[in-house]
Coordinates of C-alpha atoms and ligand atoms in Angstrom, one line a residue:
X1 CA 123.8 116.2 125.4
X2 CA 122.9 112.6 125.7
X3 CA 119.2 111.8 125.5
X4 CA 117.8 109.7 128.4
X5 CA 114.7 107.5 128.1
X6 CA 111.7 108.8 130.1
X7 CA 109.3 106.5 131.6
X8 CA 107.0 109.1 133.1
X9 CA 104.6 111.1 130.8
X10 CA 103.4 113.6 133.4
X11 CA 105.4 116.5 131.9
X12 CA 104.2 115.6 128.4
X13 CA 100.5 115.6 129.4
X14 CA 101.0 119.1 130.9
X15 CA 102.7 120.3 127.7
X16 CA 99.8 119.1 125.5
X17 CA 97.5 121.6 127.1
X18 CA 93.7 121.8 127.2
X19 CA 90.7 123.4 125.6
X20 CA 90.0 121.2 122.6
X21 CA 88.3 117.8 122.4
X22 CA 91.1 116.6 120.1
X23 CA 93.7 117.4 122.8
X24 CA 91.6 115.5 125.4
X25 CA 91.4 112.5 123.1
X26 CA 95.1 112.5 122.6
X27 CA 95.8 112.8 126.3
X28 CA 93.4 109.9 127.2
X29 CA 95.3 107.8 124.7
X30 CA 98.7 108.8 126.1
X31 CA 97.5 107.9 129.6
X32 CA 96.1 104.6 128.5
X33 CA 99.3 103.5 126.7
X34 CA 101.8 105.0 129.2
X35 CA 102.8 101.7 130.8
X36 CA 103.2 100.1 127.4
X37 CA 105.5 102.9 126.2
X38 CA 107.6 102.7 129.4
X39 CA 108.2 99.0 129.1
X40 CA 109.1 99.4 125.4
X41 CA 111.6 102.1 126.3
X42 CA 113.2 99.7 128.8
X43 CA 113.6 97.0 126.2
X44 CA 115.0 99.4 123.6
X45 CA 117.4 100.9 126.1
X46 CA 118.7 97.4 126.8
X47 CA 119.0 96.5 123.1
X48 CA 120.8 99.7 122.1
X49 CA 123.2 99.2 125.0
X50 CA 125.2 102.3 125.6
X51 CA 124.8 103.7 122.0
X52 CA 125.1 107.5 122.1
X53 CA 121.9 109.2 121.4
X54 CA 122.0 113.0 121.0
X55 CA 119.3 114.9 122.6
X56 CA 117.6 117.1 120.0
X57 CA 115.6 120.3 120.4
X58 CA 112.3 119.5 118.7
X59 CA 109.3 121.6 117.8
X60 CA 106.1 119.8 117.1
X61 CA 103.6 122.1 115.3
X62 CA 100.3 120.3 114.7
X63 CA 99.0 122.5 111.8
X64 CA 95.6 120.8 111.3
X65 CA 94.6 121.5 114.9
X66 CA 95.2 125.3 114.7
X67 CA 92.3 127.7 114.5
X68 CA 94.1 129.4 111.7
X69 CA 93.7 126.3 109.5
X70 CA 90.0 126.0 110.4
X71 CA 90.5 123.1 112.9
X72 CA 87.7 121.1 111.3
X73 CA 88.7 117.9 113.2
X74 CA 88.4 118.9 116.8
X75 CA 84.6 119.5 116.8
X76 CA 84.1 116.0 115.2
X77 CA 86.1 114.0 117.7
X78 CA 82.9 112.9 119.6
X79 CA 80.8 112.7 116.4
X80 CA 82.5 110.0 114.3
X81 CA 85.0 112.3 112.5
X82 CA 88.5 111.1 111.6
X83 CA 90.6 110.1 114.6
X84 CA 93.5 108.4 112.8
X85 CA 95.5 111.6 112.6
X86 CA 95.0 112.3 116.3
X87 CA 96.0 108.7 117.1
X88 CA 99.2 109.3 115.1
X89 CA 100.1 112.7 116.6
X90 CA 99.5 111.4 120.1
X91 CA 101.9 108.5 119.4
X92 CA 104.5 110.8 117.7
X93 CA 104.5 113.1 120.7
X94 CA 104.8 110.2 123.1
X95 CA 107.6 108.6 121.2
X96 CA 109.7 111.8 121.1
X97 CA 109.1 112.4 124.8
X98 CA 109.9 108.9 125.8
X99 CA 113.1 108.9 123.6
X100 CA 114.2 111.8 125.9
X101 CA 114.3 114.8 123.5
X102 CA 113.7 118.4 124.4
X103 CA 110.2 119.0 123.1
X104 CA 108.0 122.0 122.5
X105 CA 104.4 121.6 121.3
X106 CA 102.4 124.1 119.4
X107 CA 98.7 124.0 118.3
X108 CA 98.3 127.7 117.4
X109 CA 100.0 130.3 115.2
X110 CA 100.7 132.3 118.3
X111 CA 102.6 129.5 120.0
X112 CA 104.5 128.8 116.8
X113 CA 105.6 132.4 116.5
X114 CA 106.6 132.4 120.2
X115 CA 108.7 129.2 119.9
X116 CA 110.4 130.5 116.7
X117 CA 111.1 133.9 118.2
X118 CA 109.1 135.7 115.5
X119 CA 107.5 138.8 116.9
X120 CA 103.7 138.3 117.0
X121 CA 101.5 140.4 114.7
X122 CA 104.2 141.2 112.3
X123 CA 102.8 139.3 109.3
X124 CA 105.5 137.6 107.4
X125 CA 108.4 139.0 109.3
X126 CA 111.2 136.5 108.7
X127 CA 113.0 134.6 111.4
X128 CA 116.4 136.3 111.3
X129 CA 118.5 134.5 113.9
X130 CA 119.5 130.8 113.9
X131 CA 116.7 128.3 114.1
X132 CA 116.3 127.4 117.8
X133 CA 115.4 123.8 116.9
X134 CA 117.2 120.8 115.4
X135 CA 114.0 119.3 114.1
X136 CA 110.4 120.6 113.4
X137 CA 107.6 118.0 113.0
X138 CA 104.5 119.5 111.3
X139 CA 102.0 118.8 108.6
X140 CA 101.0 120.4 105.3
X141 CA 98.9 123.0 107.1
X142 CA 101.8 123.8 109.4
X143 CA 104.2 124.1 106.5
X144 CA 101.9 126.6 104.8
X145 CA 101.7 128.6 108.0
X146 CA 105.5 128.6 108.4
X147 CA 105.9 129.8 104.8
X148 CA 103.5 132.7 105.5
X149 CA 105.0 133.6 108.9
X150 CA 108.7 132.7 108.5
X151 CA 108.9 134.3 105.1
X152 CA 112.0 133.7 103.1
X153 CA 113.9 132.0 105.9
X154 CA 111.9 128.9 105.5
X155 CA 114.1 128.1 102.5
X156 CA 117.2 128.3 104.6
X157 CA 115.7 126.1 107.4
X158 CA 113.7 123.6 105.6
X159 CA 116.1 120.7 105.9
X160 CA 115.1 120.6 109.6
X161 CA 111.5 120.0 108.8
X162 CA 109.6 116.7 108.8
X163 CA 106.1 116.7 107.4
X164 CA 103.6 114.2 108.8
X165 CA 101.7 113.3 105.6
X166 CA 99.2 110.5 105.9
X167 CA 99.0 109.3 102.3
X168 CA 102.5 110.3 101.1
X169 CA 104.0 112.5 98.5
X170 CA 105.8 111.2 95.5
X171 CA 108.9 112.9 94.0
X172 CA 107.2 113.9 90.7
X173 CA 104.7 115.9 92.7
X174 CA 107.2 117.3 95.2
X175 CA 109.4 119.0 92.6
X176 CA 107.8 122.3 91.9
X177 CA 109.0 123.0 88.4
X178 CA 108.7 119.4 87.3
X179 CA 105.2 119.1 88.7
X180 CA 104.1 122.3 87.1
X181 CA 105.5 121.3 83.7
X182 CA 104.3 117.7 83.6
X183 CA 100.9 117.8 85.2
X184 CA 101.8 116.6 88.7
X185 CA 100.8 119.9 90.4
X186 CA 98.4 119.5 93.3
X187 CA 97.1 121.6 96.1
X188 CA 99.5 120.0 98.5
X189 CA 102.9 119.0 97.0
X190 CA 105.6 121.1 95.3
X191 CA 107.7 122.0 98.4
X192 CA 111.0 120.8 96.9
X193 CA 111.8 118.9 100.1
X194 CA 113.8 115.7 100.1
X195 CA 110.9 113.2 99.8
X196 CA 112.2 111.3 102.8
X197 CA 111.2 114.4 104.9
X198 CA 107.6 113.4 104.3
X199 CA 106.6 110.8 106.9
X200 CA 103.6 108.6 106.3
X201 CA 101.1 106.6 108.4
X202 CA 101.7 103.3 106.6
X203 CA 104.8 102.3 104.5
X204 CA 103.2 103.4 101.2
X205 CA 106.1 104.4 99.0
X206 CA 109.7 104.1 100.3
X207 CA 110.3 107.5 98.7
X208 CA 108.9 108.8 102.0
X209 CA 109.9 107.8 105.5
X210 CA 107.5 105.6 107.4
X211 CA 106.4 107.2 110.7
X212 CA 103.4 105.0 111.7
X213 CA 101.7 104.9 115.1
X214 CA 101.1 102.1 117.6
X215 CA 98.3 99.7 118.6
X216 CA 97.7 98.2 121.9
X217 CA 99.7 95.1 122.9
X218 CA 98.4 92.2 124.9
X219 CA 99.9 90.5 127.9
X220 CA 99.6 86.8 128.5
X221 CA 96.6 87.1 130.7
X222 CA 94.8 89.2 128.1
X223 CA 95.6 86.7 125.4
X224 CA 94.2 83.9 127.4
X225 CA 91.0 85.7 128.2
X226 CA 90.6 86.7 124.5
X227 CA 90.9 83.0 123.6
X228 CA 88.3 82.1 126.1
X229 CA 85.8 84.8 125.3
X230 CA 85.8 85.0 121.5
X231 CA 82.3 84.7 120.1
X232 CA 82.7 83.0 116.7
X233 CA 79.4 84.5 115.5
X234 CA 80.0 88.1 116.3
X235 CA 81.0 90.7 113.7
X236 CA 81.8 94.4 114.2
X237 CA 81.5 96.8 111.2
X238 CA 84.3 99.3 110.5
X239 CA 82.7 102.7 110.1
X240 CA 81.9 105.2 112.9
X241 CA 80.1 107.7 110.7
X242 CA 76.7 106.9 109.0
X243 CA 78.1 108.0 105.6
X244 CA 80.5 105.1 105.7
X245 CA 77.5 102.7 105.5
X246 CA 76.3 104.0 102.2
X247 CA 78.1 101.5 100.0
X248 CA 76.2 100.3 97.0
X249 CA 75.0 96.7 97.3
X250 CA 75.5 96.8 101.1
X251 CA 72.0 95.3 101.7
X252 CA 73.0 92.1 99.8
X253 CA 76.2 91.3 101.6
X254 CA 74.9 92.4 105.0
X255 CA 72.0 90.0 104.6
X256 CA 74.4 87.2 103.8
X257 CA 76.6 88.1 106.8
X258 CA 73.5 88.3 109.0
X259 CA 72.6 84.7 108.2
X260 CA 75.8 83.6 109.9
X261 CA 76.6 86.3 112.5
X262 CA 75.3 89.0 114.9
X263 CA 76.4 92.3 113.5
X264 CA 77.5 95.1 115.8
X265 CA 78.3 98.7 114.9
X266 CA 79.9 101.8 116.5
X267 CA 78.2 104.5 114.5
X268 CA 77.8 107.9 115.9
X269 CA 74.2 109.1 116.3
X270 CA 72.5 112.1 117.9
X271 CA 69.0 110.9 118.9
X272 CA 68.0 108.0 116.8
X273 CA 69.4 105.2 114.7
X274 CA 71.0 106.6 111.5
X275 CA 68.8 105.5 108.5
X276 CA 71.9 104.0 106.8
X277 CA 72.3 101.4 109.5
X278 CA 69.9 98.4 109.2
X279 CA 67.6 97.6 112.1
X280 CA 69.3 94.2 112.7
X281 CA 72.6 95.8 113.5
X282 CA 73.3 96.3 117.2
X283 CA 74.7 99.8 117.2
X284 CA 76.7 100.9 120.3
X285 CA 77.1 104.5 119.2
X286 CA 80.7 105.9 118.9
X287 CA 82.7 104.3 121.7
X288 CA 85.7 105.5 123.7
X289 CA 88.8 103.8 122.3
X290 CA 89.1 101.6 125.4
X291 CA 85.5 100.3 125.0
X292 CA 86.0 99.7 121.3
X293 CA 89.0 97.5 122.2
X294 CA 86.8 95.5 124.6
X295 CA 84.2 94.9 121.8
X296 CA 87.0 93.8 119.4
X297 CA 88.2 91.3 122.0
X298 CA 84.9 89.5 121.8
X299 CA 84.3 89.8 118.1
X300 CA 85.6 87.3 115.6
X301 CA 85.2 89.4 112.5
X302 CA 85.9 93.1 111.7
X303 CA 84.4 94.0 108.4
X304 CA 85.2 97.1 106.2
X305 CA 82.8 98.5 103.6
X306 CA 85.5 100.3 101.6
X307 CA 85.8 103.5 103.6
X308 CA 87.6 104.9 105.6
X309 CA 90.8 104.1 103.8
X310 CA 94.0 102.9 105.6
X311 CA 93.1 103.8 109.2
X312 CA 94.3 102.4 112.5
X313 CA 91.2 100.5 113.4
X314 CA 91.9 97.3 111.3
X315 CA 95.3 96.9 113.0
X316 CA 93.6 97.3 116.4
X317 CA 91.1 94.6 115.4
X318 CA 93.7 92.2 114.3
X319 CA 95.8 92.9 117.4
X320 CA 92.7 91.9 119.4
X321 CA 92.3 88.6 117.6
X322 CA 89.7 89.5 114.9
X323 CA 89.9 88.6 111.3
X324 CA 89.6 91.6 109.0
X325 CA 87.4 91.1 106.0
X326 CA 87.7 93.9 103.4
X327 CA 86.7 94.7 99.8
X328 CA 89.2 94.3 96.9
X329 CA 89.1 97.3 94.6
X330 CA 88.9 96.5 90.9
X331 CA 90.1 98.7 89.4
X332 CA 92.3 100.1 92.2
X333 CA 91.4 103.5 93.6
X334 CA 93.8 106.4 93.0
X335 CA 94.1 110.2 92.6
X336 CA 93.2 109.6 88.9
X337 CA 89.8 107.9 89.5
X338 CA 88.6 108.6 93.0
X339 CA 87.3 111.7 94.6
X340 CA 88.9 111.0 97.9
X341 CA 92.4 110.8 96.5
X342 CA 92.0 113.5 93.9
X343 CA 94.5 116.2 94.4
X344 CA 96.7 114.1 96.7
X345 CA 100.3 114.2 95.6
X346 CA 100.6 110.6 94.7
X347 CA 99.6 108.2 91.9
X348 CA 99.6 105.2 94.2
X349 CA 97.1 102.5 93.3
X350 CA 95.1 101.5 96.3
X351 CA 94.1 97.9 95.7
X352 CA 91.7 97.5 98.7
X353 CA 90.4 99.4 101.7
X354 CA 93.6 98.7 103.6
X355 CA 96.5 97.7 101.4
X356 CA 98.9 97.4 104.3
X357 CA 96.7 94.8 105.9
X358 CA 96.3 93.0 102.6
X359 CA 100.0 93.0 101.6
X360 CA 102.0 93.0 104.9
X361 CA 99.6 91.0 107.0
X362 CA 97.4 88.9 104.8
X363 CA 95.8 85.5 105.6
X364 CA 94.7 84.2 108.0
X365 CA 94.3 87.6 109.7
X366 CA 93.2 89.6 106.7
X367 CA 90.9 88.4 103.9
X368 CA 90.4 90.6 100.8
X369 CA 87.6 89.6 98.5
X370 CA 85.3 91.1 95.8
X371 CA 82.2 92.0 97.8
X372 CA 80.1 92.0 94.6
X373 CA 80.7 88.2 94.2
X374 CA 78.2 86.8 96.7
X375 CA 79.6 83.3 96.6
X376 CA 83.1 84.5 97.3
X377 CA 81.8 86.7 100.1
X378 CA 79.8 83.9 101.7
X379 CA 82.6 81.4 101.6
X380 CA 84.9 83.9 103.2
X381 CA 82.4 84.3 106.1
X382 CA 82.2 80.5 106.5
X383 CA 86.0 80.3 106.5
X384 CA 86.3 83.0 109.1
X385 CA 83.9 81.3 111.5
X386 CA 86.0 78.1 111.2
X387 CA 89.5 79.6 111.4
X388 CA 91.2 80.1 114.8
X389 CA 93.6 83.1 114.8
X390 CA 96.0 84.4 117.4
X391 CA 96.0 88.2 118.1
X392 CA 98.7 89.7 115.8
X393 CA 100.5 93.0 115.7
X394 CA 103.4 93.7 113.3
X395 CA 106.5 94.7 115.3
X396 CA 106.6 98.1 113.4
X397 CA 103.3 99.0 115.1
X398 CA 104.4 98.1 118.6
X399 CA 105.7 100.8 120.9
X400 CA 109.2 99.3 120.8
X401 CA 109.1 99.1 117.0
X402 CA 108.0 102.8 116.7
X403 CA 110.6 103.9 119.2
X404 CA 113.3 102.0 117.4
X405 CA 112.4 103.5 114.0
X406 CA 112.0 107.1 115.2
X407 CA 115.3 106.8 117.1
X408 CA 117.0 105.6 114.0
X409 CA 115.6 108.4 111.9
X410 CA 116.5 111.1 114.4
X411 CA 120.0 109.9 114.8
X412 CA 120.8 109.1 111.2
X413 CA 118.6 111.0 108.7
X414 CA 120.5 114.1 107.6
X415 CA 119.1 116.5 105.0
X416 CA 121.1 119.6 105.9
X417 CA 124.6 118.5 104.9
X418 CA 125.4 119.1 101.3
X419 CA 125.2 115.8 99.5
X420 CA 128.5 114.5 98.0
X421 CA 128.3 115.2 94.2
X422 CA 127.9 112.0 92.2
X423 CA 130.1 111.5 89.2
X424 CA 128.7 113.2 86.1
X425 CA 127.0 111.2 83.4
X426 CA 129.8 112.0 80.9
X427 CA 132.7 111.0 83.1
X428 CA 134.2 108.0 81.3
X429 CA 135.0 105.1 83.4
X430 CA 134.5 101.4 82.9
X431 CA 133.4 98.5 84.9
X432 CA 136.5 96.8 86.4
X433 CA 137.0 93.1 85.6
X434 CA 134.2 91.0 84.2
X435 CA 130.7 92.5 84.4
X436 CA 128.6 91.0 87.2
X437 CA 125.1 89.8 86.3
X438 CA 121.5 90.3 87.5
X439 CA 122.3 91.1 91.1
X440 CA 125.2 93.4 91.1
X441 CA 126.8 93.8 94.5
X442 CA 127.8 97.4 93.8
X443 CA 129.2 98.1 97.3
X444 CA 132.3 96.0 96.5
X445 CA 132.9 97.5 93.1
X446 CA 135.6 100.1 92.5
X447 CA 133.1 102.2 90.6
X448 CA 131.8 103.0 94.0
X449 CA 135.1 103.6 95.7
X450 CA 134.4 107.4 95.9
X451 CA 131.2 106.7 97.8
X452 CA 132.8 104.8 100.7
X453 CA 134.7 107.9 101.9
X454 CA 131.9 110.4 101.8
X455 CA 130.9 112.3 105.0
X456 CA 128.6 112.0 106.6
X457 CA 128.6 108.3 105.6
X458 CA 125.5 107.0 103.8
X459 CA 122.6 105.9 106.0
X460 CA 121.3 103.3 105.4
X461 CA 124.9 102.0 105.1
X462 CA 126.1 101.3 101.6
X463 CA 126.7 97.7 102.4
X464 CA 122.9 97.1 102.2
X465 CA 122.7 98.3 98.5
X466 CA 121.6 95.8 95.8
X467 CA 121.2 97.0 92.3
X468 CA 118.7 95.5 89.9
X469 CA 116.8 96.4 86.8
X470 CA 113.0 96.5 86.8
X471 CA 110.8 94.8 84.2
X472 CA 109.6 97.1 81.4
X473 CA 106.9 99.4 82.9
X474 CA 107.6 98.3 86.5
X475 CA 108.4 100.7 89.3
X476 CA 111.3 100.2 91.6
X477 CA 108.9 99.7 94.5
X478 CA 107.6 96.5 92.7
X479 CA 111.0 95.4 91.3
X480 CA 112.7 95.4 94.7
X481 CA 109.6 93.9 96.3
X482 CA 109.6 91.0 93.9
X483 CA 113.2 90.2 94.9
X484 CA 112.3 90.2 98.6
X485 CA 113.9 93.6 99.1
X486 CA 112.7 97.3 99.4
X487 CA 113.6 100.3 97.2
X488 CA 115.9 102.6 99.0
X489 CA 115.9 106.2 97.6
X490 CA 119.0 107.2 99.6
X491 CA 121.0 104.9 97.4
X492 CA 119.9 106.4 94.0
X493 CA 122.9 108.7 94.0
X494 CA 125.2 105.7 94.1
X495 CA 123.7 103.8 91.2
X496 CA 123.1 106.9 89.0
X497 CA 126.3 106.1 87.1
X498 CA 127.2 104.7 83.7
X499 CA 128.8 101.7 85.3
X500 CA 125.4 100.6 86.6
X501 CA 124.3 99.9 83.0
X502 CA 127.4 98.0 82.0
X503 CA 127.1 96.1 85.3
X504 CA 123.7 94.9 84.3
X505 CA 125.0 94.1 80.8
X506 CA 122.8 96.7 79.2
X507 CA 123.8 97.8 75.8
X508 CA 123.6 101.6 75.6
X509 CA 124.1 103.5 72.4
X510 CA 124.7 106.6 74.5
X511 CA 124.1 107.7 78.0
X512 CA 122.2 111.0 78.5
X513 CA 121.4 112.8 81.7
X514 CA 117.8 114.1 81.9
X515 CA 115.4 115.7 84.3
X516 CA 112.8 112.9 84.3
X517 CA 111.5 111.0 87.4
X518 CA 111.8 107.7 85.5
X519 CA 115.6 108.0 85.3
X520 CA 118.0 106.3 85.8
X521 CA 116.4 103.9 83.3
X522 CA 116.9 102.3 79.9
X523 CA 114.8 101.4 76.9
X524 CA 115.8 98.1 75.2
X525 CA 113.9 99.0 72.0
X526 CA 116.0 102.2 71.4
X527 CA 119.2 101.1 73.2
X528 CA 118.7 104.3 75.1
X529 CA 120.1 104.8 78.6
X530 CA 119.3 107.7 80.8
X531 CA 120.7 109.0 84.0
X532 CA 119.0 111.4 86.4
X533 CA 120.1 115.0 86.3
X534 CA 118.1 116.3 89.3
X535 CA 118.6 114.3 92.6
X536 CA 115.2 115.6 93.8
X537 CA 113.5 113.5 91.2
X538 CA 115.0 110.1 92.3
X539 CA 111.8 108.1 92.6
X540 CA 111.0 104.6 93.7
X541 CA 107.4 105.0 92.6
X542 CA 108.0 106.2 89.0
X543 CA 107.2 103.8 86.2
X544 CA 106.8 104.1 82.4
X545 CA 105.7 101.4 80.0
X546 CA 108.7 102.0 77.7
X547 CA 111.4 101.8 80.3
X548 CA 113.3 99.4 82.6
X549 CA 114.3 101.3 85.7
X550 CA 117.6 101.0 87.6
X551 CA 116.6 100.2 91.1
X552 CA 118.6 100.6 94.3
X553 CA 117.2 98.0 96.7
X554 CA 118.1 97.0 100.2
X555 CA 117.2 94.3 102.8
X556 CA 114.8 95.0 105.6
X557 CA 114.2 93.7 109.1
X558 CA 111.4 91.3 109.7
X559 CA 108.4 93.4 110.9
X560 CA 110.4 96.7 110.5
X561 CA 110.5 97.5 106.8
X562 CA 111.9 101.0 107.5
X563 CA 115.2 99.6 108.7
X564 CA 117.9 97.5 107.1
X565 CA 119.7 94.8 109.0
X566 CA 122.7 97.0 109.6
X567 CA 120.7 100.2 110.1
X568 CA 120.9 100.3 113.9
Ligands
LIG1 N1 87.6 104.6 117.4 C1 87.0 104.9 118.6 N2 85.7 104.6 118.8 C2 84.9 104.0 117.8 C3 85.5 103.7 116.6 C4 86.8 104.0 116.4 O1 87.7 105.4 119.5 O2 83.7 103.8 118.1 C5 89.0 104.9 117.2 C6 89.8 103.7 116.9 O3 90.3 103.1 118.1 C7 91.0 104.2 116.0 C8 90.5 105.6 115.6 O4 89.2 105.7 116.1 O5 92.2 104.2 116.7 C9 90.6 105.8 114.1 O6 89.9 104.9 113.5 P1 89.8 104.7 111.9 O7 90.6 103.5 111.5 O8 88.3 104.6 111.7 O9 90.5 105.9 111.2 P2 90.0 107.3 110.8 O10 89.3 107.2 109.5 O11 89.2 107.8 111.9 O12 91.3 108.1 110.7

């Protein structure tokens, strides 16, 4: 069946149900953004013309909201607890509904069992019949519950699963045996999924898919009124819970800031001002989302103290015409040196409170400085007061951008079909004609002739592939980025061939295939070249000081890094 865009969210609101503060928060958000989603759907409908969109049967099981996983978030919705996840799930549900798919929503084990046709109360009785869904969106908690309650059959059905995973999971952690053997084992990872089945909140590593969420968009009248009503000397602090105000040295830079600006906060409190919040801060208490937006429309500066990491609020602030000032982390925070990231299945280096804002948005909207350097801090404040900025929202965080991306994933990502085998490492073949240099346009080479006939055809399309070698010690994320491209894990299987080395004019003494998440890669010192033996370990994120990596890169759309030019 063809999926038809829906502009009414009434049925969705009914499906979401009641009885939890988290669900009420999500429904308030859905109602507030309904008109914005509807007009985005109209625009996407027009731009896709009559493209066939298959209607999918989709189950959304929000594991972290189930009583069985402890549901620690719902009771904190009105007390300053994390809301980013709820923002994201509300938007995922709305996107799937608006795209016209056939949706079932579960926030308890009982509902999950009901939808999957597993008899209740039978422990781990496996699902025996065919899976009644084409796609299941869940999270790590939900995955665990499915393992417990679908038993063995999870293995059979796991290609249908998508895991909403805020901070991401890198291949070395996802591969159970490899993680166990090489010290990458964490509480979360090791599910042996294709890493693109993990969907993140921000485009962290391209090994995962980027799901995202949306922020509010402004119409012309709102833009104009923001321009008129901005107060150049008004700052809002990022942090809705008192513990976020505990940063060391805070007094010093808050005192500097206070010399220039009035400081507002939205910190949750029960009866009196939290002791962490200085008396000169005007605290509004935790605000409903809509009122926070109003506050941000007046403010000139939104300032982070280093925590929470990578949430939606800075994007909302920038979308409402604020400048976001945030601390640079030196050294970067990661699972190796910071409690918050410890045990998360990634070694990503987090260079500031909000690396997406730093790297994808940047000046004049985002200023990242060392807060311990008073001079640098003070001159940033002066700059901010002088700078005029327009409200800005990257396309990928608009409703249309999210619909476009989710549509493209649903119609094109395929993890159930057996992957065409790639030529083995030992197969002897040579590069045809003269070897091309640095940028090898592999798609045109006869070494890849086998790949152009595979079914289903590659998505992203093979025409987007660009092969390059990283610097020694550099990951493919960085190597592709420095060429204005992005690493595309779906292309690894095409470049994991001997010809790729000769194409880059690399002298290999021999070519071995190994189980190592750095491969395909080569070491100049030892004239050693290695191919990847296990496709599950293809990794954009991997890096090793002794190796240059072979990197499959692709182009991307401006403001929509998840999609290549010919991806739609
Ligand atoms: N938020 C809110 N009221 C407030 C402060 C924040 O409704 O007083 C909302 C905000 O609009 C954002 C969400 O909380 O969408 C999550 O914000 P944050 O970036 O702090 O991420 P978190 O750490 O909660 O996931």
